[in-house]
Every structure is written in structure tokens, then in C-alpha cells.
Coordinates of C-alpha atoms and ligand atoms in Angstrom, one line a residue:
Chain A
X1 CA -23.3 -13.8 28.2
X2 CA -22.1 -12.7 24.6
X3 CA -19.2 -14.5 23.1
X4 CA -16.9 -12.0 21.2
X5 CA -14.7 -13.8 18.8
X6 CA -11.0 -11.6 19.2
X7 CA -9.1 -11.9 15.6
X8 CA -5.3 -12.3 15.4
X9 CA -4.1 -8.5 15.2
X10 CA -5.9 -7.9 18.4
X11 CA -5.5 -10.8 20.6
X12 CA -2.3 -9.0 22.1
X13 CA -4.5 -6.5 23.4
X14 CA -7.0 -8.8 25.0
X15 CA -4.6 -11.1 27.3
X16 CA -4.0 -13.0 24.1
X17 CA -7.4 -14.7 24.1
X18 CA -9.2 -15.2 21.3
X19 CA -12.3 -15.7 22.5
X20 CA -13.9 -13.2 25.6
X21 CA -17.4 -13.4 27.1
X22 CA -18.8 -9.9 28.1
X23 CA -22.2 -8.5 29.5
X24 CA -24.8 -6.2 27.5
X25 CA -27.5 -6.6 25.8
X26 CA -26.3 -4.4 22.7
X27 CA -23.2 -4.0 20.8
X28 CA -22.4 -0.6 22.9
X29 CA -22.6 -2.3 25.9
X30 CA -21.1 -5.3 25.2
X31 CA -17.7 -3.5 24.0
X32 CA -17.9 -1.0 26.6
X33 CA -17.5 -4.0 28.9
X34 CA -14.9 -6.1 27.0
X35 CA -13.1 -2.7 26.6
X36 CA -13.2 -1.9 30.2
X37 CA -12.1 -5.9 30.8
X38 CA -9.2 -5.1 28.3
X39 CA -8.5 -1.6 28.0
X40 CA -5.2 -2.1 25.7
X41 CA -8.5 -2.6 23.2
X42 CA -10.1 0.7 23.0
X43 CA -7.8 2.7 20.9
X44 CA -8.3 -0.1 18.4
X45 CA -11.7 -0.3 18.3
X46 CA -12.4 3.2 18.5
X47 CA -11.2 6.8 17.6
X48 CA -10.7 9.6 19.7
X49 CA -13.9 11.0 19.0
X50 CA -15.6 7.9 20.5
X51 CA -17.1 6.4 17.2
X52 CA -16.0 2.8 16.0
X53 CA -13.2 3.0 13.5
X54 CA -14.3 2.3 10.0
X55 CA -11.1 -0.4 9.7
X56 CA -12.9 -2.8 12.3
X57 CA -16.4 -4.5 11.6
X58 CA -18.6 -5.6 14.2
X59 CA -20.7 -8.8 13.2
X60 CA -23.3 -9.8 15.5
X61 CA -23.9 -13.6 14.1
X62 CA -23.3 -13.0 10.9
X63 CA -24.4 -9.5 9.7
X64 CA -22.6 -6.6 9.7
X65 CA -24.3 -4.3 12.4
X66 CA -23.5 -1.4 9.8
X67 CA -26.6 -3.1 7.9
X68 CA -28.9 -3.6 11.4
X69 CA -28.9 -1.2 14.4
X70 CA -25.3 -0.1 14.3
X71 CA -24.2 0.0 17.9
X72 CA -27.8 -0.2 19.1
X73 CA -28.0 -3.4 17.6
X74 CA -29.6 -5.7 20.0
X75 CA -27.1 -8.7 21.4
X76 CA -28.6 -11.8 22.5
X77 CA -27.0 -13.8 25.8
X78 CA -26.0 -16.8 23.5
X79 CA -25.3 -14.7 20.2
X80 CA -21.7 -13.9 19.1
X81 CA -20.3 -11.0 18.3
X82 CA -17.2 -10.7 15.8
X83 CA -14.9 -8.1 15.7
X84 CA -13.5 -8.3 12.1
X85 CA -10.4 -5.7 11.4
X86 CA -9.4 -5.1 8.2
X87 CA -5.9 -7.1 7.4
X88 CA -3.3 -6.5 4.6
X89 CA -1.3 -9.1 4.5
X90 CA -0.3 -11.6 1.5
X91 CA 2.3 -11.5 -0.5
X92 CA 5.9 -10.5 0.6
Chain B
X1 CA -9.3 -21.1 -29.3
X2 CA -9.2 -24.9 -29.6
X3 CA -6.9 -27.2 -27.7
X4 CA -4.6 -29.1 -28.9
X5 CA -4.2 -33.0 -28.7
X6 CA -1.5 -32.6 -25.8
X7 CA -4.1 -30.5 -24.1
X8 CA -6.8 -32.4 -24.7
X9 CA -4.5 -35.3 -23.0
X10 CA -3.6 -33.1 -20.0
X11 CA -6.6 -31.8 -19.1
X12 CA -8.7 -34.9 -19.3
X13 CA -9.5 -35.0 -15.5
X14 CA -10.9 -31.5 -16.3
X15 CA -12.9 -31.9 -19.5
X16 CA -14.3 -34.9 -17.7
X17 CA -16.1 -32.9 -15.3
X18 CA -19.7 -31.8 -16.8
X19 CA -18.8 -28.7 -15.4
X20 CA -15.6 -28.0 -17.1
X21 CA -16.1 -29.9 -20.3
X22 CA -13.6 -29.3 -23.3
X23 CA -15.7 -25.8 -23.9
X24 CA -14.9 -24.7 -20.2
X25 CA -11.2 -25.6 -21.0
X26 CA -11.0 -23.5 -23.9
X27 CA -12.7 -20.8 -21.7
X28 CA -9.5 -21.8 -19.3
X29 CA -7.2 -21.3 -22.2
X30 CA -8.5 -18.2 -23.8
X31 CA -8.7 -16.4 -19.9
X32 CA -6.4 -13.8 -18.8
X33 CA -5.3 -13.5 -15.2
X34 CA -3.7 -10.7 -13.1
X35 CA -1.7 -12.1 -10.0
X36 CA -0.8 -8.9 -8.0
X37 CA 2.0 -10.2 -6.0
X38 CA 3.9 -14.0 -6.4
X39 CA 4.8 -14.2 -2.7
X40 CA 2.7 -16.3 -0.1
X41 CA -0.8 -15.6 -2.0
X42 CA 0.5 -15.3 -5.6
X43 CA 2.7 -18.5 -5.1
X44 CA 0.1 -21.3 -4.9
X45 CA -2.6 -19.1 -7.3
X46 CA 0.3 -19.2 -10.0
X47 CA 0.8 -23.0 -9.6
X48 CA -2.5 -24.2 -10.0
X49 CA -4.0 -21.9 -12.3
X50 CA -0.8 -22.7 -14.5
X51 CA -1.9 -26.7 -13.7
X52 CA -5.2 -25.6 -14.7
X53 CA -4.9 -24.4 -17.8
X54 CA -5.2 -20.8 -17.3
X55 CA -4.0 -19.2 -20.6
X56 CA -2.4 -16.3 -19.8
X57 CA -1.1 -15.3 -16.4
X58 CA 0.2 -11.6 -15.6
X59 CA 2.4 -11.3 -12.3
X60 CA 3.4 -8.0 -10.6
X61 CA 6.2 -8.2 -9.1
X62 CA 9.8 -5.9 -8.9
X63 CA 11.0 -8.1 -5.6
X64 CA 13.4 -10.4 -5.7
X65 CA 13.6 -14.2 -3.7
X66 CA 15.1 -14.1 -0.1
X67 CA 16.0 -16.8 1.7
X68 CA 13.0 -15.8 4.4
X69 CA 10.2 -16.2 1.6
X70 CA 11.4 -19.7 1.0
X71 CA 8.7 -20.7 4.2
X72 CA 5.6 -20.0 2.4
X73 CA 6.1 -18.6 -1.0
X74 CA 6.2 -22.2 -2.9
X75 CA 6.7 -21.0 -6.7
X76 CA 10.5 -20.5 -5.2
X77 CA 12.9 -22.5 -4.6
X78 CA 16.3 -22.2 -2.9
X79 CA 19.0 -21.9 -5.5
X80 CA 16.2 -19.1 -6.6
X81 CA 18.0 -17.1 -4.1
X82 CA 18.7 -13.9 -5.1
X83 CA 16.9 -14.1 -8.6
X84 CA 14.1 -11.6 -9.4
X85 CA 10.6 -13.4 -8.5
X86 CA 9.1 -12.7 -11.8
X87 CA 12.1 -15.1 -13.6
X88 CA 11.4 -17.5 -11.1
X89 CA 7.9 -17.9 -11.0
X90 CA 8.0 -18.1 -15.0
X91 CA 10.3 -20.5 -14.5
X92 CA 8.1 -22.4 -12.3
X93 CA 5.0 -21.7 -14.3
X94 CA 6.9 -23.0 -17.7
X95 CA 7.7 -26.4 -15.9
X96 CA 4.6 -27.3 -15.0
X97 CA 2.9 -26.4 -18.1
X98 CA 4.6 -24.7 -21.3
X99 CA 0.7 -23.8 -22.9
X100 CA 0.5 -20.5 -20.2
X101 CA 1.9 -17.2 -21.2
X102 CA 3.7 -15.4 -18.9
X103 CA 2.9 -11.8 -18.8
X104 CA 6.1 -10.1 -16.5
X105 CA 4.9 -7.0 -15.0
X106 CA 8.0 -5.4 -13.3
X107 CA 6.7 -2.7 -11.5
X108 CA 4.9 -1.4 -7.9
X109 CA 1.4 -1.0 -9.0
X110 CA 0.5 2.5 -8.7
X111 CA -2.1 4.7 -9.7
X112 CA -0.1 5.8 -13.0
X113 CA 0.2 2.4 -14.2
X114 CA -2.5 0.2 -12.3
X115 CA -6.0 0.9 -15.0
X116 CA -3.2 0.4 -18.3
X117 CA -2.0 -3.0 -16.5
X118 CA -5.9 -4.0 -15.2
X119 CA -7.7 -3.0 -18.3
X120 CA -5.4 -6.1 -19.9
X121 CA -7.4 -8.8 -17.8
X122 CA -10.5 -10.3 -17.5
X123 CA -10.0 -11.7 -13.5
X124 CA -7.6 -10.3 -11.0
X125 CA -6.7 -12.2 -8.1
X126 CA -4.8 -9.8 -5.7
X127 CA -2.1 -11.1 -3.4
X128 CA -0.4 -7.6 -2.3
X129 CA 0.7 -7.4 1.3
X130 CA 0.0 -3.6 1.8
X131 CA -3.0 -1.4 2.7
X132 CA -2.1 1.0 -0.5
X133 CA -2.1 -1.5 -3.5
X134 CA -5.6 -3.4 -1.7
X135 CA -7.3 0.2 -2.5
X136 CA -5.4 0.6 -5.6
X137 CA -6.4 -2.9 -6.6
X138 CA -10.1 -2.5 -5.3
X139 CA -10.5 0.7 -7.3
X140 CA -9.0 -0.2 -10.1
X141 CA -11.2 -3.4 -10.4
X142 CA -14.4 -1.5 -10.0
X143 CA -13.5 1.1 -12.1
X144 CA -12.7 -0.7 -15.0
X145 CA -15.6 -3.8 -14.0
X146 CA -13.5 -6.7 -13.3
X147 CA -13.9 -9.2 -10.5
X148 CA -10.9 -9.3 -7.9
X149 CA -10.4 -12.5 -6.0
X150 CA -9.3 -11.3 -2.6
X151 CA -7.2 -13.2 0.4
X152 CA -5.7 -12.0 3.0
X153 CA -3.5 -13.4 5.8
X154 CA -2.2 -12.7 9.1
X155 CA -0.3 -15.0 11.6
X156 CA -2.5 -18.5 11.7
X157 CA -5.7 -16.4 10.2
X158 CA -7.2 -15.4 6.4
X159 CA -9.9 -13.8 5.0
X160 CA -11.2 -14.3 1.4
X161 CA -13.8 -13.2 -0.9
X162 CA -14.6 -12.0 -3.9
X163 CA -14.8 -8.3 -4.9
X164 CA -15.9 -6.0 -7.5
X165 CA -17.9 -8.8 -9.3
X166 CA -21.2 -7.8 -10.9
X167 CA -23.8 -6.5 -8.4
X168 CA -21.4 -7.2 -5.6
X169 CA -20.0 -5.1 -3.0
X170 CA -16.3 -4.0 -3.1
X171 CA -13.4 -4.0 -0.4
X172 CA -14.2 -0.6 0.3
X173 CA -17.7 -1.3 0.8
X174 CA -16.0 -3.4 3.3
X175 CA -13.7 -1.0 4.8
X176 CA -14.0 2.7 3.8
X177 CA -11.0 3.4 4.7
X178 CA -7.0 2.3 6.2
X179 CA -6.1 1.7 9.4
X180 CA -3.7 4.4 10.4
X181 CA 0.0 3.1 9.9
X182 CA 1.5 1.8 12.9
X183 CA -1.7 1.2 14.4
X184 CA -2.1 -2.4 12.7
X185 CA 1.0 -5.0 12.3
X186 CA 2.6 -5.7 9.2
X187 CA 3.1 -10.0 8.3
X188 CA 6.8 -8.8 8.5
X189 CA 6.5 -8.0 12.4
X190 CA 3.3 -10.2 12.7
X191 CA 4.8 -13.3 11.4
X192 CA 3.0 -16.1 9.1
X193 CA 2.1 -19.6 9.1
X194 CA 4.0 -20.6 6.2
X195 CA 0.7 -23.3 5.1
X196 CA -1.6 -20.4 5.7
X197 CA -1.1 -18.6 2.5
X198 CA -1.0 -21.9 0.5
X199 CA -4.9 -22.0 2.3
X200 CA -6.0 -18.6 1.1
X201 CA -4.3 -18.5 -2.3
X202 CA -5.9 -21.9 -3.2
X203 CA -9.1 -20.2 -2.5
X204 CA -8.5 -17.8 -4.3
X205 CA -7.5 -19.6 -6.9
X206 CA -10.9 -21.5 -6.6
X207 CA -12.7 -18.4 -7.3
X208 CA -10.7 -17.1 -10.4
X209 CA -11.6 -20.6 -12.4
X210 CA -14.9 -20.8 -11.3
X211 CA -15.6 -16.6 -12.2
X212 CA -14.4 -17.9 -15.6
X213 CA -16.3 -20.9 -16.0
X214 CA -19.4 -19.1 -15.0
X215 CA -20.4 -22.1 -12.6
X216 CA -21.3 -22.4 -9.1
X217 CA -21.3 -19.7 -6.5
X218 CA -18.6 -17.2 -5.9
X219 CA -17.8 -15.7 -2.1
X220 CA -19.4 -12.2 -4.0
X221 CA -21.1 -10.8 -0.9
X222 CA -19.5 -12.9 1.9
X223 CA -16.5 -12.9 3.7
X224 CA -14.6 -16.0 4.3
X225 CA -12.7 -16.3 7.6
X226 CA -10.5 -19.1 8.0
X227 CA -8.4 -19.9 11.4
X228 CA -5.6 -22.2 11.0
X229 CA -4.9 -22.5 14.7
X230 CA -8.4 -24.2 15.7
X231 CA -9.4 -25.0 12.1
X232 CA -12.4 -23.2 11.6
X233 CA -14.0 -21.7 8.7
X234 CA -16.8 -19.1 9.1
X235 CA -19.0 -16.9 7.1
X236 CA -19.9 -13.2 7.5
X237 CA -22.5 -11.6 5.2
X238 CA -21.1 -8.7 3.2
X239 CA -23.2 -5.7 1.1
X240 CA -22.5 -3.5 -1.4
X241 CA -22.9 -0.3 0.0
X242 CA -25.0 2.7 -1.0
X243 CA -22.8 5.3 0.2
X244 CA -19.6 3.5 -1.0
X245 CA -17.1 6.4 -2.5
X246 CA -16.2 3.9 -5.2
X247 CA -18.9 1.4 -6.4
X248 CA -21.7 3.2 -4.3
X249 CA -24.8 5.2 -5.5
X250 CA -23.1 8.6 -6.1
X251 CA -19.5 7.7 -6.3
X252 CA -17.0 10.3 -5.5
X253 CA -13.8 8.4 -6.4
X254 CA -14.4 8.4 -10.4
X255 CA -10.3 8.0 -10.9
X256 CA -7.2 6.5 -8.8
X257 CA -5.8 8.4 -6.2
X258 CA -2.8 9.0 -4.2
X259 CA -2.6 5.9 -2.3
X260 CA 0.2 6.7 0.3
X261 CA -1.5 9.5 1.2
X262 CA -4.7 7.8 1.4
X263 CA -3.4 5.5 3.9
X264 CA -1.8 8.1 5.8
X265 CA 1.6 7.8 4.9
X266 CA 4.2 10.4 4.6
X267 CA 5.3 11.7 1.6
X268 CA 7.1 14.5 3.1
X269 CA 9.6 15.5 5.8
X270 CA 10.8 19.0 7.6
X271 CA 14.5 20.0 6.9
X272 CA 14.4 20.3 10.8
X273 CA 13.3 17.1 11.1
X274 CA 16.0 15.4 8.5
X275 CA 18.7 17.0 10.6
X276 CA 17.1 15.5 13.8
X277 CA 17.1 12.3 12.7
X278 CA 21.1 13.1 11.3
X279 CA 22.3 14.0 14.9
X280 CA 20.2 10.5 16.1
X281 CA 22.3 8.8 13.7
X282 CA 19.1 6.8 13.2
X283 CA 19.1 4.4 9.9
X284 CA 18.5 5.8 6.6
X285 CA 19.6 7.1 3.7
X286 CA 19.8 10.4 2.4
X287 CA 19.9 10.9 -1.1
X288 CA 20.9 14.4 -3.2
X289 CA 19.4 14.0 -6.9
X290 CA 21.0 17.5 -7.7
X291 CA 23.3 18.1 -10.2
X292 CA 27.3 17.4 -9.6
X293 CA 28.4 21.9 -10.0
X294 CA 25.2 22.1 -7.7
X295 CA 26.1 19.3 -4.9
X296 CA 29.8 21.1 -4.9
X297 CA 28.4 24.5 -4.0
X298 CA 27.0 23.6 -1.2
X299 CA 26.0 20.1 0.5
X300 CA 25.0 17.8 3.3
X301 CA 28.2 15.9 3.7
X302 CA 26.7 12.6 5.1
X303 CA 23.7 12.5 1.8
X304 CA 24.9 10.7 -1.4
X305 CA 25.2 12.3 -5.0
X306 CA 22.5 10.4 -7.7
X307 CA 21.8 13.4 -9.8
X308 CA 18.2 12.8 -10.9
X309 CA 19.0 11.6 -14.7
X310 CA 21.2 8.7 -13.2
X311 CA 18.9 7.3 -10.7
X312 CA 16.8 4.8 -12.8
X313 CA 20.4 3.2 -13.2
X314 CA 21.3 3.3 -9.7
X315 CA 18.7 2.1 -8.1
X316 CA 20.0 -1.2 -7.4
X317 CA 22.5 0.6 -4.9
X318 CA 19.3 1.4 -3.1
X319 CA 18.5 -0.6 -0.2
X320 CA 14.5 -1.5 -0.3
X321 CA 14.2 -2.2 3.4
X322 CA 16.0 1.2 4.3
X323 CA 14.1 4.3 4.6
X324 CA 15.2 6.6 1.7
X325 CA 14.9 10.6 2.5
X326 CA 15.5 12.3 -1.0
X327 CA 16.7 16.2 -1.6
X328 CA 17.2 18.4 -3.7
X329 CA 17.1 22.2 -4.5
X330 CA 13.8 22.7 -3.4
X331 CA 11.8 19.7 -3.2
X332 CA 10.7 19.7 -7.5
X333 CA 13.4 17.2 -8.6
X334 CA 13.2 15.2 -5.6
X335 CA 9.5 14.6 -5.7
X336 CA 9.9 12.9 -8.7
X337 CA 12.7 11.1 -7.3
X338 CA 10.7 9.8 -5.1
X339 CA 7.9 8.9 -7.2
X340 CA 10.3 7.2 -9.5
X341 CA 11.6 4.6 -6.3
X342 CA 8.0 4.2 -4.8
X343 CA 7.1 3.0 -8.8
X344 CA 10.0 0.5 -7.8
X345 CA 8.9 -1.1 -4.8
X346 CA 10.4 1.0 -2.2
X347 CA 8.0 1.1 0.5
X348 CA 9.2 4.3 2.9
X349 CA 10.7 7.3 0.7
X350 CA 10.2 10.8 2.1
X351 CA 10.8 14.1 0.1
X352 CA 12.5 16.8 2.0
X353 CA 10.5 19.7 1.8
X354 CA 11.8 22.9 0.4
X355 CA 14.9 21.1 -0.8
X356 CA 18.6 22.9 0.4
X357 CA 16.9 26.3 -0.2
X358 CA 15.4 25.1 3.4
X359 CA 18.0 23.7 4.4
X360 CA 19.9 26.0 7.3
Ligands
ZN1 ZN1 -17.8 -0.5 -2.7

């Protein structure tokens, strides 16, 4: 089954595990089934028009599906998938 | 721009380095620097590229030390309490090595005054803690062609890379656009391993010498994600982007924008909605910039009197952390008002639209 690495800002939305493992055998399937593990996810993943919010990057090893298949991009059982939000943090 | 015997004597361990080399140390010495920030990021990128011989460091900065920052923000120190962070840092810097030039930038970046502050440098490393000054700081860089060294932290996790540099892709390449406010959490209610910026900045500060020695390979076009908690480092491959808005093909952000806006934040707020929040005694301050004859005619009794020509002088009777509402006859003066205290620092100031002309 896929890994999917959880970063920090999520975690709280996914049972505060960093790491889930989650069926499919492409990105749409494989966050349809981690969202409907961890529902809290979905409004942070995606907007209300059911696209993936451009704040959040989806890596499947280490390319940015944006640059493959998008969410058609094909997931393999022992691949990982990294969800990579954009974070502001630094200075005060 | 030749050293000097005490430099030569200081920066041996460098000039010993084929790499470095007394002709890489001049480069050191002749290179400007733009530190966007000396809190957790700026701290440790202001130390060592001080140590390292960085000529000329600009910091941005209009905060001042609280005890809180004392956890991670190392250029700092306790009886710095209280002081502005700018004198601090230079303070700090000037310790550790009296060659660097201090360059105090005592302002919020913001789009009037980020390209005149950018244009002065030939690396930026930016340290800011907010989605608004990242796009500033991305779009100035690529506007004006100079490579931004980028970290970024959250509770026991960083990201770095570097931005903006040559053929490379940019932050917004990245990530077109914001998060909505609210939807992400700030460090401030996140919380911070205080080591973790130390981490980030230091690569950071890695970056910046190397992009001005010219030698080995930058992050340009990956993404570094470090993880404190299990002590992992990992790689993600980044692109520039075709259809960026700013470095892309056919770009359609030429100049700086409004950033708060941009990010989604409110600029503005409903008379209505002012006197709602008034009968919910919630916290914040209410400010009229009108003048005194205008303010005795007719008033809100529970909004304070700064006429407009007196609040560059008063605004240390502001509170930063406070939301500020400002009004005044119909929303002119106070816009400017409010421009004046987000150029300050002060993160949540709303305009009340329509002024007391509104006001029923
Ligand atoms: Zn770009």
C-alpha cells in the first residue's frame, strides 16, 4: 500500500500521525482513501470546488505530480506520496 | 577590495580552503546581503555570515526583543530585553567582527519600499514569518534578478531552497498562491523548536556564501525538507514553471502588488460590523485620525483621538499584537492611516469603510 508522508501543519487532522498507509493505485485514489480515513483532511487538501488547493503539493517520490500526470499520476504499492503545504514561518 | 592584515589573520581557515582562497574572501568582503527578518531565521544567518566575512549585511526589522524570542532567536540576549532588534543584532554582529557594515532597515517590507531596499543587494536571504512579505520577497527577487535564499519553519519541521536564481524556479512557481488566513497555523499558535531555526538559517546561510563564491551546487530547483523530530532530510525536485505569473513565460505580475490583499486579508470593515464587535466588547482598538473641531462634533466615545498628522509620533502608544480598526470622515484619511501602521509592522489594521459619514 502507498506510504503518505503527513507534514506538521496537518498532522492534527490525521490522528496526529505523520506517516498513513492508504490504497489506490493513483494519486486521486489514494487521497480519496486517506481523506475518507481522516476526513478532518479534506478541506485542507482541497477546495470547495473539488480541485487540490494550489498551497499543498503532492510529490509522488520525488516529483511534483504538477510536472507528471497531475492526480492521474500513477502510484506504485511501495512508492510514497508527500503532501508538501506551503509554510510561512521564520522569523518572529 | 583587498583585505587587510587583521583579515587576512581572521579568515585564514577560509583562505585556506582552495575553494575560498583570499580572492573568494574579498568576494566575501565586497558582497552585500539582505536579511529580511533577525528573529529565528535571521538570527543564526546574521552570526555566521558576520563570522564569515560577509561585507555588508542589511537587516529588516521595526520589532523589538521579547522575552519569548529569547528561545530561538540567538543574535539576542536577555538584558536585550525590550531594545529594538536592529540595535541588537548590530550589536551582536559588531562583536563578533567590526569589518561588516550594518545596514538598519527599520521598516515592514512592503510593496512601496521592497524594489528601492532589494535593488541595494546582490543576495537576499529571507527569514520573514508571514505569507505576505514571502510573495513580496519572491517578487521582488525575481523582478529585480537576485537569488533569495529561502527557509522556512514550523514546529519540529523546515523547508529550504533557493529561489529566484538564474534559470531557476521561484517560490511562486512553488506555490501560486496563499493559503487562506486561518486555514494554516501561524509559529505563534504552532509553536517552534527553538534549534530548528538555528537548522534552517544555517542553511541558508550555506547558500548565500556559496551563491557568492560561485562554487558548488545551490538547492536552485529542489526543495529541502528537514524533520527535527526523526532527523530526516529529504529532497523534492522543484521546476520553474511555464505558466508562473511572476518568472513564467508570459508573466502577468510585471510590478509588486497589494500583498494583504493578495493573501486574502482584510483591509476593510462595515460600520455595522465595528459596532458589533463594540457591543461584544471584543479586543481592539479603535482609532479616530480626524481632526480635534471634527472629533468634538460628533464621535464614537469609546475610539481614541490621533489626528492623522500626529500618528507617526504616536505610534508607540499602539499595541502591535492588538487589532487596530482606524476611522475617519469617510475612510480617505484613515486608509492612509492604515497604510502608515502596516509600513510599521502592525500586522491586523482594518479601515472602516465610509468613515463617520457611515457611521449611524
Ligand atoms: Zn516562478
Amino acid at each position: 500500500m502507498p506510504h503518505i508522508l503527513i507534514p506538521a501543519p496537518l498532522r492534527q487532522y490525521a490522528g496526529g500521525q505523520s506517516s498513513v498507509e492508504a490504497p489506490g493505485a493513483t494519486v486521486a485514489e489514494v487521497l480519496a482513501a486517506l481523506t475518507s480515513l481522516h476526513p478532518d483532511l479534506r478541506k485542507h487538501l482541497f477546495s470547495d470546488q473539488g480541485g487540490l488547493r494550489s498551497f499543498v503539493n503532492i510529490y509522488v517520490g520525488d516529483e511534483d505530480i504538477r510536472y507528471l500526470e497531475k492526480e492521474q499520476t500513477a502510484v506504485g504499492a511501495s512508492e510514497t506520496l508527500t503532501i508538501v503545504p506551503s509554510i510561512a514561518g521564520g522569523a518572529r | 577590495m583587498s583585505l587587510t592584515p587583521e583579515e587576512l589573520q581572521r579568515y585564514s581557515r577560509h583562505t585556506l580552503l582552495p575553494e575560498v582562497g583570499v580572492a573568494g574572501q574579498e568576494r566575501l568582503k565586497q558582497a552585500r546581503v539582505l536579511l529580511v527578518g533577525t528573529g529565528g531565521l535571521g538570527s543564526p544567518l546574521a552570526l555566521y555570515l558576520a563570522a564569515a566575512g560577509v561585507g555588508t549585511l542589511g537587516l529588516v526589522d521595526y520589532d523589538t526583543v521579547d522575552a519569548s524570542n529569547l528561545q530561538r532567536q540567538v543574535i539576542h540576549g536577555t538584558s536585550d530585553i525590550g531594545r529594538k532588534k536592529l540595535d541588537s543584532a548590530a550589536d551582536a554582529i559588531a562583536e563578533i567582527n567590526p569589518n561588516v557594515t550594518v545596514v538598519r532597515h527599520e521598516v515592514a517590507l512592503n510593496s512601496a519600499n521592497a524594489l528601492d531596499i532589494v535593488r541595494d543587494y546582490g543576495v537576499v536571504a529571507d527569514g520573514t514569518d508571514n505569507f505576505p512579505t514571502r510573495y513580496l520577497v519572491n517578487d521582488a527577487c525575481v523582478l529585480l534578478g537576485k537569488p533569495n535564499a529561502y527557509g522556512s519553519i514550523f514546529r519540529f519541521e523546515g523547508q529550504a531552497s533557493v529561489f529566484a536564481h538564474q534559470d531557476g524556479p521561484c517560490y511562486r512557481c512553488l506555490y501560486p498562491e496563499p493559503p487562506p488566513p486561518g486555514l494554516v497555523p501561524s509559529c505563534a499558535e504552532g509553536g517552534v523548536l527553538g534549534i530548528l531555526p538555528g537548522v534552517v538559517g544555517l542553511i541558508q546561510a550555506t547558500e548565500v556564501v556559496k551563491l557568492i563564491l560561485g562554487i558548488g551546487e545551490t538547492l536552485k530547483g529542489r526543495l529541502l525538507l528537514y524533520d527535527a523530530l526523526n532527523m530526516r532530510f529529504r529532497e523534492l525536485k522543484l521546476r520553474r514553471n511555464p505558466e508562473c505569473p511572476v518568472c513564467g513565460d508570459n508573466p502577468t505580475v510585471t510590478k509588486l502588488v497589494d500583498y494583504h490583499q493578495f493573501c486574502g486579508m482584510p483591509t476593510e470593515i462595515a460600520p455595522s460590523e465595528v459596532r458589533a464587535k463594540l457591543s461584544r466588547g471584543d479586543d481592539f482598538m479603535l482609532i479616530d485620525v480626524r481632526e480635534p473641531h471634527e472629533h468634538q462634533a460628533r464621535n464614537i466615545p469609546q475610539a481614541l483621538l490621533i489626528p492623522l498628522g500626529t500618528l507617526p509620533k504616536r505610534v508607540s502608544e499602539l499595541d502591535r499584537s492588538r487589532q487596530i480598526v482606524i476611522l475617519c470622515k469617510s475612510g480617505m484619511r484613515s486608509a492612509t492611516a492604515c497604510n502608515l501602521l502596516r509600513e510599521r509592522g502592525f500586522p491586523d489594521v482594518l479601515n472602516m469603510r465610509g468613515g463617520m459619514d457611515s457611521w449611524t
